[in-house]
mmCIF file of C-alpha atoms in Angstrom:
data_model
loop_
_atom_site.group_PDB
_atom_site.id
_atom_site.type_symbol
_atom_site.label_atom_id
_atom_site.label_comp_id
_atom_site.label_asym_id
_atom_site.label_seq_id
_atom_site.Cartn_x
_atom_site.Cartn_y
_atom_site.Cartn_z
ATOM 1 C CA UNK A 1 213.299 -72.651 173.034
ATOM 2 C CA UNK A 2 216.536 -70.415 170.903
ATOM 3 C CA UNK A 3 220.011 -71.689 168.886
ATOM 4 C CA UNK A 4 223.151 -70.496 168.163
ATOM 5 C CA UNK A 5 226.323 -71.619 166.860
ATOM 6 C CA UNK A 6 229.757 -70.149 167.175
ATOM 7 C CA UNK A 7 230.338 -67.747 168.983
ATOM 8 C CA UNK A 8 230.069 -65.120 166.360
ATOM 9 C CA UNK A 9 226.511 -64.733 165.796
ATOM 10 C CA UNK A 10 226.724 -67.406 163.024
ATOM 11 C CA UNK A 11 223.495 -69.683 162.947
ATOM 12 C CA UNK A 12 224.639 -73.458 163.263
ATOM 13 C CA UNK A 13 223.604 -74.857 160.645
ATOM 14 C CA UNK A 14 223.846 -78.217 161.523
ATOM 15 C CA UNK A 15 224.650 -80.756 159.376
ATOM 16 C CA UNK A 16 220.987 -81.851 159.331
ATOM 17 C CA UNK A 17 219.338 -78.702 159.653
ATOM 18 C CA UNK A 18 215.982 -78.230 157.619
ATOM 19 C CA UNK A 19 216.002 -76.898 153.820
ATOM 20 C CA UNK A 20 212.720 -75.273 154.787
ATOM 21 C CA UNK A 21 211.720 -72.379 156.134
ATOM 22 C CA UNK A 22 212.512 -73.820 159.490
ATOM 23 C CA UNK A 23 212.421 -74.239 176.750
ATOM 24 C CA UNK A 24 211.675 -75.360 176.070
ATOM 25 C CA UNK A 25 209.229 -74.053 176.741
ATOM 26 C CA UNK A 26 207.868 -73.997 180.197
ATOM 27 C CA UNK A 27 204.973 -76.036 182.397
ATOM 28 C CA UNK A 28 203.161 -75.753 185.045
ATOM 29 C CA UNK A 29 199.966 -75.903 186.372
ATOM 30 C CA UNK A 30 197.783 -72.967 184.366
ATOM 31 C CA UNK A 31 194.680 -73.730 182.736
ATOM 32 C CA UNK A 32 194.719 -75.407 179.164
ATOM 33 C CA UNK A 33 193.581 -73.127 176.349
ATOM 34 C CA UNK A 34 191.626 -74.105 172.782
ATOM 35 C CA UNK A 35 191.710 -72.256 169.997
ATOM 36 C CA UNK A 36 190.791 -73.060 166.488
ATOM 37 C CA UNK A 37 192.282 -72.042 163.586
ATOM 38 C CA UNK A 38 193.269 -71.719 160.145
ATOM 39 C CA UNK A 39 192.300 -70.044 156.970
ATOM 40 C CA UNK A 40 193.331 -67.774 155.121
ATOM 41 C CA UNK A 41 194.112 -67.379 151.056
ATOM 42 C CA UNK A 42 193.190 -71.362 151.194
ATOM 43 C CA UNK A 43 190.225 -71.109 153.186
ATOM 44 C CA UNK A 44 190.657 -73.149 156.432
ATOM 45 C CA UNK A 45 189.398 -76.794 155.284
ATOM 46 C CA UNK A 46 189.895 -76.212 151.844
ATOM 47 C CA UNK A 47 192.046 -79.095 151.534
ATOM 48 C CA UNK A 48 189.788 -81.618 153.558
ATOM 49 C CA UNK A 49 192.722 -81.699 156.249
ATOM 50 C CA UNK A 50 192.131 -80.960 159.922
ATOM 51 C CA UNK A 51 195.337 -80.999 161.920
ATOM 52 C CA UNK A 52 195.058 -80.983 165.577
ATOM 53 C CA UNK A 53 198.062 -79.279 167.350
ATOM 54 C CA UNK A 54 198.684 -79.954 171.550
ATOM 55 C CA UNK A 55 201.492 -78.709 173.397
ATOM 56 C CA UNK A 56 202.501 -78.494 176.912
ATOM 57 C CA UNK A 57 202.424 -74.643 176.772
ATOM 58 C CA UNK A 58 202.223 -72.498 179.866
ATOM 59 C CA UNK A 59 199.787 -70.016 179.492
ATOM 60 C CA UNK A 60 201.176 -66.641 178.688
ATOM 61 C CA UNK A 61 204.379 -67.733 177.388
ATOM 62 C CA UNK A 62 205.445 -65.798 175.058
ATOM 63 C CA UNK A 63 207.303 -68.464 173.553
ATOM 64 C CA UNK A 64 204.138 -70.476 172.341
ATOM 65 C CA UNK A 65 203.144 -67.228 170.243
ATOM 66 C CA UNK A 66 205.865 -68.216 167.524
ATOM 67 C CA UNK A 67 204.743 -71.823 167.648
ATOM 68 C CA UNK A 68 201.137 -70.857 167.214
ATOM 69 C CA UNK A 69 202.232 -68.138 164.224
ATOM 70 C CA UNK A 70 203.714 -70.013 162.450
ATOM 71 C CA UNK A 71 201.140 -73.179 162.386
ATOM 72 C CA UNK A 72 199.001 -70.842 161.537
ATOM 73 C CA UNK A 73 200.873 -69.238 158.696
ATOM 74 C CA UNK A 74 201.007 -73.322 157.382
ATOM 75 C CA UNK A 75 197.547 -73.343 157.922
ATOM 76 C CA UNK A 76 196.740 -70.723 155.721
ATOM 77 C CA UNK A 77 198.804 -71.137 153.050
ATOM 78 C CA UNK A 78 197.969 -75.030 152.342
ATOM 79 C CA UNK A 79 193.726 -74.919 153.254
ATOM 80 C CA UNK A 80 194.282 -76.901 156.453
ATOM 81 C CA UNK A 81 191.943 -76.899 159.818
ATOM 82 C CA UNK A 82 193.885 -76.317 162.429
ATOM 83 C CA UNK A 83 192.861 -77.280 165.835
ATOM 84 C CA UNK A 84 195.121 -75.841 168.846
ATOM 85 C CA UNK A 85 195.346 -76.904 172.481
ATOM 86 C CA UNK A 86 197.462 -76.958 175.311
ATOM 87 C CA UNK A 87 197.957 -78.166 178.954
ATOM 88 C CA UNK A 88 201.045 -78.169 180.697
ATOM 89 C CA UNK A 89 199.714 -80.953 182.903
ATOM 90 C CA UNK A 90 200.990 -83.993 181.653
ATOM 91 C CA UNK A 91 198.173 -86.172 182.146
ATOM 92 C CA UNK A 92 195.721 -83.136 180.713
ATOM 93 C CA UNK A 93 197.443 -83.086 177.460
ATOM 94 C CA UNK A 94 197.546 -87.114 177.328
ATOM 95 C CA UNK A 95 193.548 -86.844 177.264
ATOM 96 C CA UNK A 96 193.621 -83.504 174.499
ATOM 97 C CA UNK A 97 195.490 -85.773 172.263
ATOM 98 C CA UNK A 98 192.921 -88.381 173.478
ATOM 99 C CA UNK A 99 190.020 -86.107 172.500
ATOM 100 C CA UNK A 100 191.846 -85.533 168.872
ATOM 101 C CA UNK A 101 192.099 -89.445 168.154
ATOM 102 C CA UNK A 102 187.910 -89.518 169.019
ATOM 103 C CA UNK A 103 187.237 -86.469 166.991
ATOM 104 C CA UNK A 104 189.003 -88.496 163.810
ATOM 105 C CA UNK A 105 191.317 -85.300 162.686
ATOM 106 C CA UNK A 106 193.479 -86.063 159.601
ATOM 107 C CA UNK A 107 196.843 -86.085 161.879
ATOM 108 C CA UNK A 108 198.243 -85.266 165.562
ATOM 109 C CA UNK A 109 201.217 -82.516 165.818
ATOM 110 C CA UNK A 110 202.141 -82.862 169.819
ATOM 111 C CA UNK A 111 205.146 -81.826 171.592
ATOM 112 C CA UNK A 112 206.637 -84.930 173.481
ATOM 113 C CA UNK A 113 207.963 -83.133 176.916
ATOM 114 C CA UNK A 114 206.559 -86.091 179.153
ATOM 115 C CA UNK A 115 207.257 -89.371 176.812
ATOM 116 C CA UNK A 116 205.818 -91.851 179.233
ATOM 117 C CA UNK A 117 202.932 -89.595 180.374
ATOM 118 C CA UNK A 118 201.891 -89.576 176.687
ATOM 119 C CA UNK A 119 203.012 -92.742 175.138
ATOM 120 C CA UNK A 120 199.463 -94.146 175.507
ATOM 121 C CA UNK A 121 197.626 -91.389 173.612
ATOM 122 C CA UNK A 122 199.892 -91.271 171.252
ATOM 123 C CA UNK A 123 199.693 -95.200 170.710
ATOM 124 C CA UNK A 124 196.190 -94.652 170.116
ATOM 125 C CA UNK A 125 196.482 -92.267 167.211
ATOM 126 C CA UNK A 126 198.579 -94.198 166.042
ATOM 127 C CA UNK A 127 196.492 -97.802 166.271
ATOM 128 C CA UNK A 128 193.234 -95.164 164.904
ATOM 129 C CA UNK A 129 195.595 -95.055 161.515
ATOM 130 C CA UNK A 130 196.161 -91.385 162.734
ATOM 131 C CA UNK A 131 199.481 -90.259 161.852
ATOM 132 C CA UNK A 132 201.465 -88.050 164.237
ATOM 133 C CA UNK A 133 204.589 -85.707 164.549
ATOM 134 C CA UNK A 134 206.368 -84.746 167.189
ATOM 135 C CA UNK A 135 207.723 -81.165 167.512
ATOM 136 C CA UNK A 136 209.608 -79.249 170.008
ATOM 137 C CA UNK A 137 210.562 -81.911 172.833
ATOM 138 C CA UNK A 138 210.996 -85.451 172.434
ATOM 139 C CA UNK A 139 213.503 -86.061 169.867
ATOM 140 C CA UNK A 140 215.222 -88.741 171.637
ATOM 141 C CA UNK A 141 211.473 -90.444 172.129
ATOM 142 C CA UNK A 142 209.453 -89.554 169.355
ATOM 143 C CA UNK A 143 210.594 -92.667 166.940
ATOM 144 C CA UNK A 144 209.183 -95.293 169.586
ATOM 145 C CA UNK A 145 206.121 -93.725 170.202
ATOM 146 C CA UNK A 146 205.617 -93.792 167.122
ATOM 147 C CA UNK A 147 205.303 -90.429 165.620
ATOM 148 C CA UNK A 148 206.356 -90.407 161.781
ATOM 149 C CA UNK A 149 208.967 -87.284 161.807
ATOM 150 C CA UNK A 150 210.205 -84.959 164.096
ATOM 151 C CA UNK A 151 210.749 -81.013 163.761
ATOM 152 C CA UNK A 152 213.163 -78.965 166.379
ATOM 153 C CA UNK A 153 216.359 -78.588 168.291
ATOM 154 C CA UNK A 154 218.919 -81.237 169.247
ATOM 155 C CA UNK A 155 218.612 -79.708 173.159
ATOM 156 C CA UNK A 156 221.766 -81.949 173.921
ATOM 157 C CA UNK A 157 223.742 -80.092 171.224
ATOM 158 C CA UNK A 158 222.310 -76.677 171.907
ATOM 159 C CA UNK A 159 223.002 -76.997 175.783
ATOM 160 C CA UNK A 160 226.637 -78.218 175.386
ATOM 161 C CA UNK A 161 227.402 -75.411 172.864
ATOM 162 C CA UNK A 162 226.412 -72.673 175.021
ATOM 163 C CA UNK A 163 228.333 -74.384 177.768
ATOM 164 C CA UNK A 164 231.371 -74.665 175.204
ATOM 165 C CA UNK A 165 230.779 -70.669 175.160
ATOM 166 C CA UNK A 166 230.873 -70.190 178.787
ATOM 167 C CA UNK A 167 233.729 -72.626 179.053
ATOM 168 C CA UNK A 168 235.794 -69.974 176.649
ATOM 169 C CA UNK A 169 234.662 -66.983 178.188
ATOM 170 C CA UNK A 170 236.237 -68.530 181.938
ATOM 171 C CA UNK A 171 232.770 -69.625 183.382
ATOM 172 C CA UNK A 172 233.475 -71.762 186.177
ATOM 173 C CA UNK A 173 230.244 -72.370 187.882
ATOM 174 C CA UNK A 174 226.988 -71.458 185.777
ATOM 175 C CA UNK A 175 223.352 -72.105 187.679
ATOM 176 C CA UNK A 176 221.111 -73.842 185.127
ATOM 177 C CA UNK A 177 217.590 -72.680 185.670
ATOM 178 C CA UNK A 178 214.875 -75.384 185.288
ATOM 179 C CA UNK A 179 211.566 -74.000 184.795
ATOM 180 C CA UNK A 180 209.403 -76.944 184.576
ATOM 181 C CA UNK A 181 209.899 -80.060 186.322
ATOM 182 C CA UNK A 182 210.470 -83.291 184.389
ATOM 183 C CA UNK A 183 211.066 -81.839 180.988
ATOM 184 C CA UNK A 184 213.047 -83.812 179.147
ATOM 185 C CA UNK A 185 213.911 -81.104 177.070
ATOM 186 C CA UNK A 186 214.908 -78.937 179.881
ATOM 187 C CA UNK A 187 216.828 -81.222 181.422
ATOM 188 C CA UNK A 188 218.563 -82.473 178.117
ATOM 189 C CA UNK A 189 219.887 -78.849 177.327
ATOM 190 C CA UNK A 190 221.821 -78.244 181.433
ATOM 191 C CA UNK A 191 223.184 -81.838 181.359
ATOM 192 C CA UNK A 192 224.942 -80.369 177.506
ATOM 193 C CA UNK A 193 226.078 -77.261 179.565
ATOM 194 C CA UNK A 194 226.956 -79.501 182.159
ATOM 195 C CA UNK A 195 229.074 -81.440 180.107
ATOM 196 C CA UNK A 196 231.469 -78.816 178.707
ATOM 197 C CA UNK A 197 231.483 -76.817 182.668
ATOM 198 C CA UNK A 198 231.712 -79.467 185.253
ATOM 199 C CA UNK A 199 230.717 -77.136 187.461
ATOM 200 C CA UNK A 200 227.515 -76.325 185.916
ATOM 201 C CA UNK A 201 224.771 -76.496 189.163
ATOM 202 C CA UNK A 202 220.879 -76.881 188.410
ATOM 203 C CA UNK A 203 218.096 -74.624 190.332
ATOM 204 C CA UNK A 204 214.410 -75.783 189.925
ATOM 205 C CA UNK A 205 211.718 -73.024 190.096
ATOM 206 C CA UNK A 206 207.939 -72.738 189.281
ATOM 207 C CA UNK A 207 208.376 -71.404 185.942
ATOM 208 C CA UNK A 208 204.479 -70.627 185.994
ATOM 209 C CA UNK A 209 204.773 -68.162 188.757
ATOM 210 C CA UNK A 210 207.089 -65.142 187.666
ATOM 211 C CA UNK A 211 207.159 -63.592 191.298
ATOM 212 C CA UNK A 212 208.524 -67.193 192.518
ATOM 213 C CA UNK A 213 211.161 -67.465 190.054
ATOM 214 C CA UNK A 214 212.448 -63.817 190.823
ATOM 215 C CA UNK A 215 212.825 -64.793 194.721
ATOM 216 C CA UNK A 216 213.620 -68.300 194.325
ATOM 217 C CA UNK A 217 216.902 -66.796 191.764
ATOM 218 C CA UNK A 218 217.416 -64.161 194.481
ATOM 219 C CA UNK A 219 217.643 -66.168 197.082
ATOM 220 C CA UNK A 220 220.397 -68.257 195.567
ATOM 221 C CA UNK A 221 221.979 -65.747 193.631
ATOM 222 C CA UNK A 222 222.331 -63.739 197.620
ATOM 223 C CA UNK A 223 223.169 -67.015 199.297
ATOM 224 C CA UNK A 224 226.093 -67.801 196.553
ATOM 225 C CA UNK A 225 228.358 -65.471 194.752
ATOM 226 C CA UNK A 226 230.391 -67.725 193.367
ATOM 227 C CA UNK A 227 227.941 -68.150 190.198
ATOM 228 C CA UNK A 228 229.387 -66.480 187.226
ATOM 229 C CA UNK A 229 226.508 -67.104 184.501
ATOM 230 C CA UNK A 230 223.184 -67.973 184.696
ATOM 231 C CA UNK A 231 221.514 -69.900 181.850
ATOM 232 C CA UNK A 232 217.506 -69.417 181.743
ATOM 233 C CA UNK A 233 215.951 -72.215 179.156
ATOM 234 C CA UNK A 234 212.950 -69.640 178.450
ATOM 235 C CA UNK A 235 213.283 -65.640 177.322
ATOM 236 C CA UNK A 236 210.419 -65.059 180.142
ATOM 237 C CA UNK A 237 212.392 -66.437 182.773
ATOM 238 C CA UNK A 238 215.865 -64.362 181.415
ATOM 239 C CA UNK A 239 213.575 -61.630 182.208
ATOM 240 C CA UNK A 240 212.956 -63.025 185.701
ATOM 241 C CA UNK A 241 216.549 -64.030 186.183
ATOM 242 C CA UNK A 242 217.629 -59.744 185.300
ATOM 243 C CA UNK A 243 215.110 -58.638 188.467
ATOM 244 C CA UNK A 244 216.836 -60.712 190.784
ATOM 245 C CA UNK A 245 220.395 -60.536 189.431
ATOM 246 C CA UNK A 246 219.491 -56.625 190.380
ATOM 247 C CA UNK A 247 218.033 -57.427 193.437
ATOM 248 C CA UNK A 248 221.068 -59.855 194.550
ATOM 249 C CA UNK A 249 223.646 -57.103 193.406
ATOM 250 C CA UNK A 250 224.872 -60.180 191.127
ATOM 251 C CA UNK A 251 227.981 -59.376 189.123
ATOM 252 C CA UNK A 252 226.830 -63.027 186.818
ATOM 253 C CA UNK A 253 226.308 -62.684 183.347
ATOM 254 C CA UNK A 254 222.969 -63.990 181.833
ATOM 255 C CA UNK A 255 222.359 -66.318 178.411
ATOM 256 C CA UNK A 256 219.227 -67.740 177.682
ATOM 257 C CA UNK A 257 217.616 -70.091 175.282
ATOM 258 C CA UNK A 258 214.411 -68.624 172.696
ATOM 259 C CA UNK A 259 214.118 -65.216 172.372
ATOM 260 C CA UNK A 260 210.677 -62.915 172.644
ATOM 261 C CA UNK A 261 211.061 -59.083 171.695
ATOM 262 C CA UNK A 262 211.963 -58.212 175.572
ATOM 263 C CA UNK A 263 214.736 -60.774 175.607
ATOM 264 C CA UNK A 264 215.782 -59.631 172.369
ATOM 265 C CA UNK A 265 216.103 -55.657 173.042
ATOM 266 C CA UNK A 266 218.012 -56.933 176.195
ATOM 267 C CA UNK A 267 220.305 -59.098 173.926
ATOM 268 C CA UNK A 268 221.097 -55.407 172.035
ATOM 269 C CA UNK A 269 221.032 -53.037 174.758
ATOM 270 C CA UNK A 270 223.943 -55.795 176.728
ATOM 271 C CA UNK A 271 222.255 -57.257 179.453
ATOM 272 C CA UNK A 272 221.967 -60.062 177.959
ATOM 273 C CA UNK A 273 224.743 -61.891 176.650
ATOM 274 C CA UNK A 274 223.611 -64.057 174.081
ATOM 275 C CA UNK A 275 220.635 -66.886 172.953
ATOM 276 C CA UNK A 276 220.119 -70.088 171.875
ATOM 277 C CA UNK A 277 217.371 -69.647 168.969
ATOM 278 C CA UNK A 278 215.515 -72.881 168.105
ATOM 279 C CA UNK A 279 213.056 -71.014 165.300
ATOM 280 C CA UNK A 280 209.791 -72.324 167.327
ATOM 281 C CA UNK A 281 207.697 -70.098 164.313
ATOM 282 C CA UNK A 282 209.461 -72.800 162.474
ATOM 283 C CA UNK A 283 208.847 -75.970 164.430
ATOM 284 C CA UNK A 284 204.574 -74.416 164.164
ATOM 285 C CA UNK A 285 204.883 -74.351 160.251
ATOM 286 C CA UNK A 286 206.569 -77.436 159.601
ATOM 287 C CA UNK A 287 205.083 -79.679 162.132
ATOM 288 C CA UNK A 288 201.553 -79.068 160.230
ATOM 289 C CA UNK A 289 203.236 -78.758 156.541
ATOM 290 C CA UNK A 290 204.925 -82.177 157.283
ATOM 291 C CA UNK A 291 201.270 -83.623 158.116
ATOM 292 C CA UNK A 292 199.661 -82.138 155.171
ATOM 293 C CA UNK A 293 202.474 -83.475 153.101
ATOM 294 C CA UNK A 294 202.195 -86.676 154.581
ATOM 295 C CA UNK A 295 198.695 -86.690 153.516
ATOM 296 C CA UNK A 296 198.275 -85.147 150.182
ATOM 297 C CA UNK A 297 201.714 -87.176 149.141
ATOM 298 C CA UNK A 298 202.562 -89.747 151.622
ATOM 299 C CA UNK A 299 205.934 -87.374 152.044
ATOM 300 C CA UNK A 300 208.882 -87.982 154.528
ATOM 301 C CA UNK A 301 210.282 -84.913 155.811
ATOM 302 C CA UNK A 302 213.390 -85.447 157.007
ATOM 303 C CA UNK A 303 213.809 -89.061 155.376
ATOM 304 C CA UNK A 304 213.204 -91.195 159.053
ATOM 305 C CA UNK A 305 215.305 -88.421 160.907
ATOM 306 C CA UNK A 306 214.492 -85.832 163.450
ATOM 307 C CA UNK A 307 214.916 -81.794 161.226
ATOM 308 C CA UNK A 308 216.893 -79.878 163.444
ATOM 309 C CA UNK A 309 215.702 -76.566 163.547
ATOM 310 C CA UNK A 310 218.644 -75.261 165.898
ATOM 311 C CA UNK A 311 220.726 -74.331 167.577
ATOM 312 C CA UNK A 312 221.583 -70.953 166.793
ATOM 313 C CA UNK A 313 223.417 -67.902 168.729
ATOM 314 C CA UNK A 314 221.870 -64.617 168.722
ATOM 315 C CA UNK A 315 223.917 -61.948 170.510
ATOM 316 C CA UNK A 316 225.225 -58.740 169.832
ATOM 317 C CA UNK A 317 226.931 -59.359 166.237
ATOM 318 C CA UNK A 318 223.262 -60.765 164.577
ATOM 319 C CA UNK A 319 220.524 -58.924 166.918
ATOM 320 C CA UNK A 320 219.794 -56.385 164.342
ATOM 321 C CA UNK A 321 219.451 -58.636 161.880
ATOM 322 C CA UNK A 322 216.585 -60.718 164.199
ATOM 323 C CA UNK A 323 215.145 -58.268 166.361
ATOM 324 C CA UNK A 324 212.543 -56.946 163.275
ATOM 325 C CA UNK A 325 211.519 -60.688 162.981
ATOM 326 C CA UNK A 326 210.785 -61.024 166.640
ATOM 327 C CA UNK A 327 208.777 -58.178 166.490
ATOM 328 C CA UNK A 328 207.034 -59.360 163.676
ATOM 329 C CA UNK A 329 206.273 -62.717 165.752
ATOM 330 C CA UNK A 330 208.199 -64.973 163.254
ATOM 331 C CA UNK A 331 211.830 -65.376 164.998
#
């Protein structure tokens, strides 16, 4: 997930924006992957540290690939094990994070998309002395289920200041594309666009099936031509969203939240109008630096507060700036 801030390609820094370095994502019901990790200068395990990382990544996603670079850049550069899996099942990644606790790794990074579904798991890290940060989803959650700090984007915030956008640009009735059902994160960011264009409507689709989403949007977009933006909360699904605007003869105009290099020559070439950039490389490198921290030091990123690692705009005025770091897998 991608964030901006004013409307002139400034990054937000908000007020408690990282001093680092520093969607949503999508579900759905793909197989989970497993990939270990790490390495590098330090050599993986160097420092005695094995972090496991689980997310609720979709397969495929291109969105994950920045997560994954940049734990893996952490990895590297401070001798850590890293451990990645993922499930977009709910109940599937309560059991990876399960597994983890069993397999006694030095700390738990997990995205917290499903709070409830994985308050257990995480309770029994945390009971197994294991400690655990949340990244990505669940910043309203993560400090009663117990995870010690917190890395990514307000999605409140970031949804109600690209609906403040649309607001100033005349949008009257945006369609706010969900992608994976129950997402708090998802849903967090179209109640903030809600909130600044009453007449903000939400569309669910199967954000795991690409041909779905494309007839699901066309379908609407056909059916009602009264929607003058559309908001995608994943750069895979802006893609969709630009095959059926086509398709509907749509005259809406399209933002999205996180970029990937496709949704990022589209934000340069105009057919895009502009993202909301969360830094997800970020939220990868500082959910495992925060852990290895926390265990070489007993450091507190963030000082018992959630780092914000967005929102901030990318559109026409910055893209040349950021398109060489998509490319390179880091923005």
């Amino acid at each position: 997930m991608t964030l901006r801030r004013t409307r002139g390609a400034r990054l937000i820094a908000l007020s408690a924006v990282v001093a680092l370095g520093l969607a949503a994502c999508s579900g759905g019901g793909k197989e989970a992957t497993t990939d270990d990790s790490g390495g590098g200068a330090n050599a993986a395990g160097s420092s005695g540290y094995t972090i496991a990382m689980i997310t609720h990544e979709t397969p495929g996603d291109t969105f994950w690939d920045k997560i994954k670079a940049g734990a893996q850049q952490a990895a590297k550069d401070e001798g850590v094990t890293l451990k990645y899996s993922n499930d977009p099942d709910a109940s599937k990644q309560a059991v990876l994070i399960q597994n983890a606790v069993d397999s006694k790794v030095s700390g738990i990074a997990t995205t917290l998309v499903t709070p409830d579904a994985l308050a257990g798991s995480v309770k029994a890290a945390t009971d197994a002395k294991i400690p655990v940060v949340g990244f990505n989803s669940g910043i309203d959650q993560y400090q009663q289920l117990g995870a010690l700090m917190y890395f990514g984007s307000d999605e409140t915030v970031a949804g109600t200041a690209a609906g403040k956008r649309i607001a100033d640009a005349g949008g009257k009735h945006p369609l706010c594309v969900i992608q994976a059902a129950g997402s708090v994160a998802l849903e967090a960011r179209c109640a903030g666009v809600k909130s600044a264009v009453p007449g903000t409507e939400n569309l669910q689709v199967n954000g795991a099936d690409d041909g779905a989403v494309v007839s699901t949007l066309q379908a609407k977009l056909s059916q009602d031509k009264s929607i003058d933006y559309i908001v995608t909360l994943g750069a895979p699904i802006a893609i969709d969203a630009l095959k059926a605007m086509e398709a509907a003869s749509s005259k809406a105009k399209l933002i999205t939240f996180d970029l990937n290099t496709e949704a990022a020559q589209d934000i340069q070439d105009g057919k895009i109008e502009f993202s909301i950039d969360q830094q997800p490389y970020v939220q990868g490198y500082m959910a495992v630096s925060s852990l290895y921290l926390y265990l070489k030091n007993g450091n507190d990123v963030g000082g018992g507060k959630a780092v914000l690692t967005g929102p901030s705009f990318v559109d026409k005025d910055n893209i040349a700036t950021i398109l060489p770091f998509t490319k390179k897998n880091t923005r």
